[in-house]
Coordinates of C-alpha atoms in Angstrom, one line a residue:
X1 CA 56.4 18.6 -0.4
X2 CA 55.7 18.6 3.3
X3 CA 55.5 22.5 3.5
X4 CA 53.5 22.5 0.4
X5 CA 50.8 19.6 1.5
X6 CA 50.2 22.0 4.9
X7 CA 50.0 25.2 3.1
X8 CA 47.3 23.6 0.3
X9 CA 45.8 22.6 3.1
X10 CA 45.1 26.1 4.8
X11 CA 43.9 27.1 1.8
X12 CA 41.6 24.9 1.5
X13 CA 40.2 25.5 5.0
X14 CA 40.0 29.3 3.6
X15 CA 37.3 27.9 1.3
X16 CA 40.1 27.8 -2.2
X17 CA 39.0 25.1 -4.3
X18 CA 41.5 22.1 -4.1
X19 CA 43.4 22.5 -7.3
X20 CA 44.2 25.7 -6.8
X21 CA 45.3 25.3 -3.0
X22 CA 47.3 22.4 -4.3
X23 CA 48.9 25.1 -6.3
X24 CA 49.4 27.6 -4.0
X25 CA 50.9 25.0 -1.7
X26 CA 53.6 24.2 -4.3
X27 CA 54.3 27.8 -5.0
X28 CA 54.5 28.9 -1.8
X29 CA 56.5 25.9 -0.5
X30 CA 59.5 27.7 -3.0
X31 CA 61.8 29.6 -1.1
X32 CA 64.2 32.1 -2.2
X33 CA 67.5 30.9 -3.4
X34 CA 68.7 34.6 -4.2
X35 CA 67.8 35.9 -0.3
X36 CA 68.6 32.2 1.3
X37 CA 72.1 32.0 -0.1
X38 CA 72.8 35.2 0.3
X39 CA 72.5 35.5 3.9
X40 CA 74.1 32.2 4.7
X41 CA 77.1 33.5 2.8
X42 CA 77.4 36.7 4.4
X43 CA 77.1 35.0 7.8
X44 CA 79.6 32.1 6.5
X45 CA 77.1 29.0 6.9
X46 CA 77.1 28.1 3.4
X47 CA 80.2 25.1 4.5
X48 CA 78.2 24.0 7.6
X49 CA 76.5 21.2 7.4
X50 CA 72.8 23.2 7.7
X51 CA 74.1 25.4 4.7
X52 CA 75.0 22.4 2.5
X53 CA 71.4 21.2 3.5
X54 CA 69.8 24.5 2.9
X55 CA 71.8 24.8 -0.3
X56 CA 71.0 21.1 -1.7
X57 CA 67.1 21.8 -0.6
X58 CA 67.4 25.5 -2.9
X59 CA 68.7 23.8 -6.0
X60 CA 65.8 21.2 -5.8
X61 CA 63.1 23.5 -5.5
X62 CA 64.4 25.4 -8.7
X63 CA 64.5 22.4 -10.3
X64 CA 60.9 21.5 -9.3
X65 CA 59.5 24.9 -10.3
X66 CA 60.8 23.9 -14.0
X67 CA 57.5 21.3 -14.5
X68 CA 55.4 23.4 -12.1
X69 CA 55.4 26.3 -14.5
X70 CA 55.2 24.0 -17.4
X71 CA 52.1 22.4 -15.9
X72 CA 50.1 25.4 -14.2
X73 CA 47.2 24.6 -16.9
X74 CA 46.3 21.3 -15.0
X75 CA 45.3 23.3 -12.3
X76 CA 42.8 25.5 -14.1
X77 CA 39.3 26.3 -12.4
X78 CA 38.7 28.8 -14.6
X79 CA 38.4 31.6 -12.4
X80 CA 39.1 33.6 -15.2
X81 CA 36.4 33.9 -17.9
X82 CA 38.5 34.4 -20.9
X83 CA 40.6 31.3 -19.7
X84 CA 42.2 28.5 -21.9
X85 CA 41.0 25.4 -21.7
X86 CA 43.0 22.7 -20.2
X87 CA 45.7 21.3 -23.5
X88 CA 47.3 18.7 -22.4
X89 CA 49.0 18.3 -25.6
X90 CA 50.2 21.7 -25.0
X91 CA 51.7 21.0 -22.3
X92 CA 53.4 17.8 -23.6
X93 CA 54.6 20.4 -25.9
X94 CA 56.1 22.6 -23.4
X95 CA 57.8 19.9 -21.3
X96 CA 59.5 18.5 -24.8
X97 CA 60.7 22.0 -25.8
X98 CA 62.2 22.3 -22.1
X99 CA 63.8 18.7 -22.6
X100 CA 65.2 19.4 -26.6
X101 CA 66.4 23.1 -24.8
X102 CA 68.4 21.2 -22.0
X103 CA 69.6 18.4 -24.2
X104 CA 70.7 20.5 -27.4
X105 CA 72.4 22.7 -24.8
X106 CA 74.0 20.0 -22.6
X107 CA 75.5 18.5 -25.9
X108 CA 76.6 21.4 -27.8
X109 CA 77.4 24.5 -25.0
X110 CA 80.6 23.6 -23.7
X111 CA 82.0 23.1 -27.5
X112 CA 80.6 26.5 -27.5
X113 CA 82.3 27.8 -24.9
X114 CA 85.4 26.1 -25.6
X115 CA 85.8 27.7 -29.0
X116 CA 85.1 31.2 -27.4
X117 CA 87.9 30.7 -24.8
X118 CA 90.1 30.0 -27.8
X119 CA 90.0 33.5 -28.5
X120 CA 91.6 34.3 -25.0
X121 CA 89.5 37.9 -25.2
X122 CA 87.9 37.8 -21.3
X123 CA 84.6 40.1 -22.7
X124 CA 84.2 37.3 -25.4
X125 CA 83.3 34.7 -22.6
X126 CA 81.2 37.6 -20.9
X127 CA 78.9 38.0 -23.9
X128 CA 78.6 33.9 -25.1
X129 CA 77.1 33.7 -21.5
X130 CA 74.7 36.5 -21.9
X131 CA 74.4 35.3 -25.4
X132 CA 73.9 31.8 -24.2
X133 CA 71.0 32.9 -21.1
X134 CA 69.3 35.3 -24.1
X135 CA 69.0 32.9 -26.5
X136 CA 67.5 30.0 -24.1
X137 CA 65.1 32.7 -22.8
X138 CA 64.0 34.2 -26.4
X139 CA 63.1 29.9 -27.2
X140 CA 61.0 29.7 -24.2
X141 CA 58.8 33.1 -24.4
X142 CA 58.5 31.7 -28.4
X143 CA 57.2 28.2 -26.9
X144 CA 54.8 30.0 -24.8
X145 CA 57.0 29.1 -21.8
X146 CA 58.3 31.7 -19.0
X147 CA 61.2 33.8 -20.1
X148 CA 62.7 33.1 -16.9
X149 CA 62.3 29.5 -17.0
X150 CA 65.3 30.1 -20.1
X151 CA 67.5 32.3 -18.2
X152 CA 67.7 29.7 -15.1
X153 CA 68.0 26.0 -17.4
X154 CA 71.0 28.3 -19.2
X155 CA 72.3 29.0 -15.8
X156 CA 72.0 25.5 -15.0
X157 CA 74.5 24.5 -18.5
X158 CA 76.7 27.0 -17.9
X159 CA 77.0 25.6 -14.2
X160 CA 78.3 22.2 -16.2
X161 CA 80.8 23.8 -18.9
X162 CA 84.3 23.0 -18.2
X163 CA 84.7 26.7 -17.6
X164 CA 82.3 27.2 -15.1
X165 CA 84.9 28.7 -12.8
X166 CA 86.2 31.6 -15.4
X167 CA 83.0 32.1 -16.7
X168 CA 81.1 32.8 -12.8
X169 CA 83.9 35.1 -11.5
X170 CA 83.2 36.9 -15.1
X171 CA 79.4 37.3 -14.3
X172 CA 80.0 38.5 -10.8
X173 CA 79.9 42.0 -11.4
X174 CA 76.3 41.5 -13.1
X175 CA 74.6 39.8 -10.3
X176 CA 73.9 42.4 -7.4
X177 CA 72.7 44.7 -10.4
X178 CA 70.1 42.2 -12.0
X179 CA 69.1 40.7 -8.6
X180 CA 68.3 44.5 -8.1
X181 CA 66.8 45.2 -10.9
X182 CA 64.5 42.0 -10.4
X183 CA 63.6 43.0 -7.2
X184 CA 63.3 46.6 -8.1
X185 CA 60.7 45.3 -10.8
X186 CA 58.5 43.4 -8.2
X187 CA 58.1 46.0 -5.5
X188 CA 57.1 48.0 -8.9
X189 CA 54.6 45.5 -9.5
X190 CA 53.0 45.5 -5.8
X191 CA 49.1 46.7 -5.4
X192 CA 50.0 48.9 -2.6
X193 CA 46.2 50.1 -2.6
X194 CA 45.4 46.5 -1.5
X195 CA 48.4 46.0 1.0
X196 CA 47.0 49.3 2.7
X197 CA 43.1 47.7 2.8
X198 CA 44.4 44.1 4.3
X199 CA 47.3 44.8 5.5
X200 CA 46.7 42.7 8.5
X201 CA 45.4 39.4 6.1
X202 CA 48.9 40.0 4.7
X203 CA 50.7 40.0 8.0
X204 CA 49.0 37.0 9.2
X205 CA 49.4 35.4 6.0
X206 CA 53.1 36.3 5.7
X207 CA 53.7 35.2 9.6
X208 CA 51.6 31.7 8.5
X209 CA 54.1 31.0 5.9
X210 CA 57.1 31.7 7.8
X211 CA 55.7 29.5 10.8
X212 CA 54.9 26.7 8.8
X213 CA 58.7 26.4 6.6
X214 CA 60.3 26.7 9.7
X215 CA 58.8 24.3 11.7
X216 CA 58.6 21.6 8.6
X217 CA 62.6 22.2 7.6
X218 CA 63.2 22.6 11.9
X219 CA 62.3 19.5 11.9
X220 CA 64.1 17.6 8.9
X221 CA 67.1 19.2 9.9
X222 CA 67.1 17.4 13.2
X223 CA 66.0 13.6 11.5
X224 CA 69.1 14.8 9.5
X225 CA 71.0 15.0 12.6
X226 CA 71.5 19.3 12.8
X227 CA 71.7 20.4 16.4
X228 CA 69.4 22.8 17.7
X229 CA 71.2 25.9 16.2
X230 CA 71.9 24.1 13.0
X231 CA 68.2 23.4 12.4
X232 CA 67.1 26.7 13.8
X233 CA 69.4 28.3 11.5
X234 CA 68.0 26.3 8.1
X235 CA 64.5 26.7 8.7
X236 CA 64.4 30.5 9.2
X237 CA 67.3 30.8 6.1
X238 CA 64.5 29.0 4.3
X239 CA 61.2 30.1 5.6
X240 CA 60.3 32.9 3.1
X241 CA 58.7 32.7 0.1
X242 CA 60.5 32.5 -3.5
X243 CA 61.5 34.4 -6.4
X244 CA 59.8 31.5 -8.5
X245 CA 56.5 32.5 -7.1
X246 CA 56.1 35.2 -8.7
X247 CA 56.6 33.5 -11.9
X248 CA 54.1 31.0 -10.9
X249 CA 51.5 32.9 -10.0
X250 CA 51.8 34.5 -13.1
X251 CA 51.2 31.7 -15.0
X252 CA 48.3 30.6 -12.3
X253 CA 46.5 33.7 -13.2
X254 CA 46.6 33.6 -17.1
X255 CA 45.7 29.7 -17.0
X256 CA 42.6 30.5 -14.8
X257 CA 43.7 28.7 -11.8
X258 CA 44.2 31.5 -9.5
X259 CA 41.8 35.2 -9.4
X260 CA 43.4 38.4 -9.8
X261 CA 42.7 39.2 -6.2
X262 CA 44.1 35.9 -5.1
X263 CA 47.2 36.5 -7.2
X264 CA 48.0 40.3 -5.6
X265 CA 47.3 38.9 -2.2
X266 CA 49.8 36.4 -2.9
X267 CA 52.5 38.7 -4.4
X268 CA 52.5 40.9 -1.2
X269 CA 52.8 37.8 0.9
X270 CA 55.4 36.6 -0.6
X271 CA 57.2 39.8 -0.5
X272 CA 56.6 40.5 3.0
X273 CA 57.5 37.1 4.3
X274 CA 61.5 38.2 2.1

């Protein structure tokens, strides 16, 4: 909230009209759980006490980007000419499908599951948790909702089933390849005509956002009582921007709250500051 207060903030000082500095605060304020937690594990932090931090801070902003996609239509200027008017009842809409998607699944997936490991074929519990992340993400694009907004609340009930364990160490082998792919599909997605023409906005930008993260969670981690090192350590783990963003300015773009050329600028800041 901090980080995303002072980023609106500069924005707004760049002339952006509030609502839609407010909402590049919030989606810039995201930082990447798939870069964060990966470095923290390769460098062994994820049982200190900044890496518990860091990861408790990660799961929360996941969370948070849930209603923030749900609710990128409140931000409309209508930047775009072709853009939707604001539906709130829409939006009611979406947050009740994202609520009847978690509950349903919450009450009924680990029966799921349970029959599944019955069978005692490994694969089987492989594909009900494809099955299971397909499924949730098919429901949301038919609501109108993110895809990927699917995918993570079904990660999120799989995280709860009583074979959470089985079922991670089964996924494993998936995860460098999709987090690959992902990433593979983003740099595909780049304007690399307008990195090369403001290249240095995109820089500054970039060094802006790190600055900022890392001074805001520097300083939490020491109220929290991290040492130096400890709080040096979370704030630059967590000083980039997130995979989330993308999503969201995504959805900022098609609800009119964001222009094309804000968007792309965006995208490569995000980028550059992971």
């Amino acid at each position: 909230a901090i980080s995303a207060v002072l980023l609106a903030a500069i924005a707004m000082a760049l002339a952006l009209p509030w609502k839609s500095a407010l909402f590049m605060g919030l989606a810039l304020a995201l930082s990447s759980t798939a870069f964060a937690l990966q470095v923290m594990e390769e460098n062994g932090e994820l049982t200190t006490k900044h890496g518990r931090l860091g990861f408790a801070v990660l799961l929360f902003q996941d969370l948070a980007a849930i209603p923030l996609i749900a609710l990128a239509p409140l931000f409309a200027v209508a930047f775009v000419a072709d853009a939707p008017p604001v539906d709130y009842l829409a939006a009611v809409k979406t947050i009740g499908v994202i609520i009847a998607v978690a509950g349903i699944g919450w009450l009924t997936l680990d029966v799921f599951v349970r029959l599944v490991a019955m069978t005692r074929v490994r694969e089987a519990m492989t594909a009900a948790a494809l099955l299971t992340v397909v499924t949730a993400a098919a429901i949301m694009q038919w609501a109108g909702v993110s895809a990927s907004l699917g995918a993570f609340i079904a990660g999120a009930l799989l995280a709860e089933s009583s074979y959470r364990h089985q079922l991670e160490a089964d996924i494993q082998p998936f995860e460098g390849l999709l987090l690959g792919l992902f990433f593979t599909a983003i740099g595909m997605s780049l304007d690399l005509d307008l990195l090369v023409a403001k290249w240095k906005e995109v820089l500054l930008f970039a060094a802006i956002l790190v600055a900022v993260k890392s001074i805001v969670l520097y300083g939490l981690g020491r109220w929290q009582g991290l040492n130096g090192r400890g709080a040096r350590r979370l704030g630059l783990s967590l000083s980039q921007g997130g995979e989330f963003a993308f999503v969201l300015f995504a959805a900022g773009f098609s609800a009119g709250v964001l222009t094309r050329d804000t968007q792309s600028l965006l995208v490569l800041v995000v980028t550059v500051s992971m």
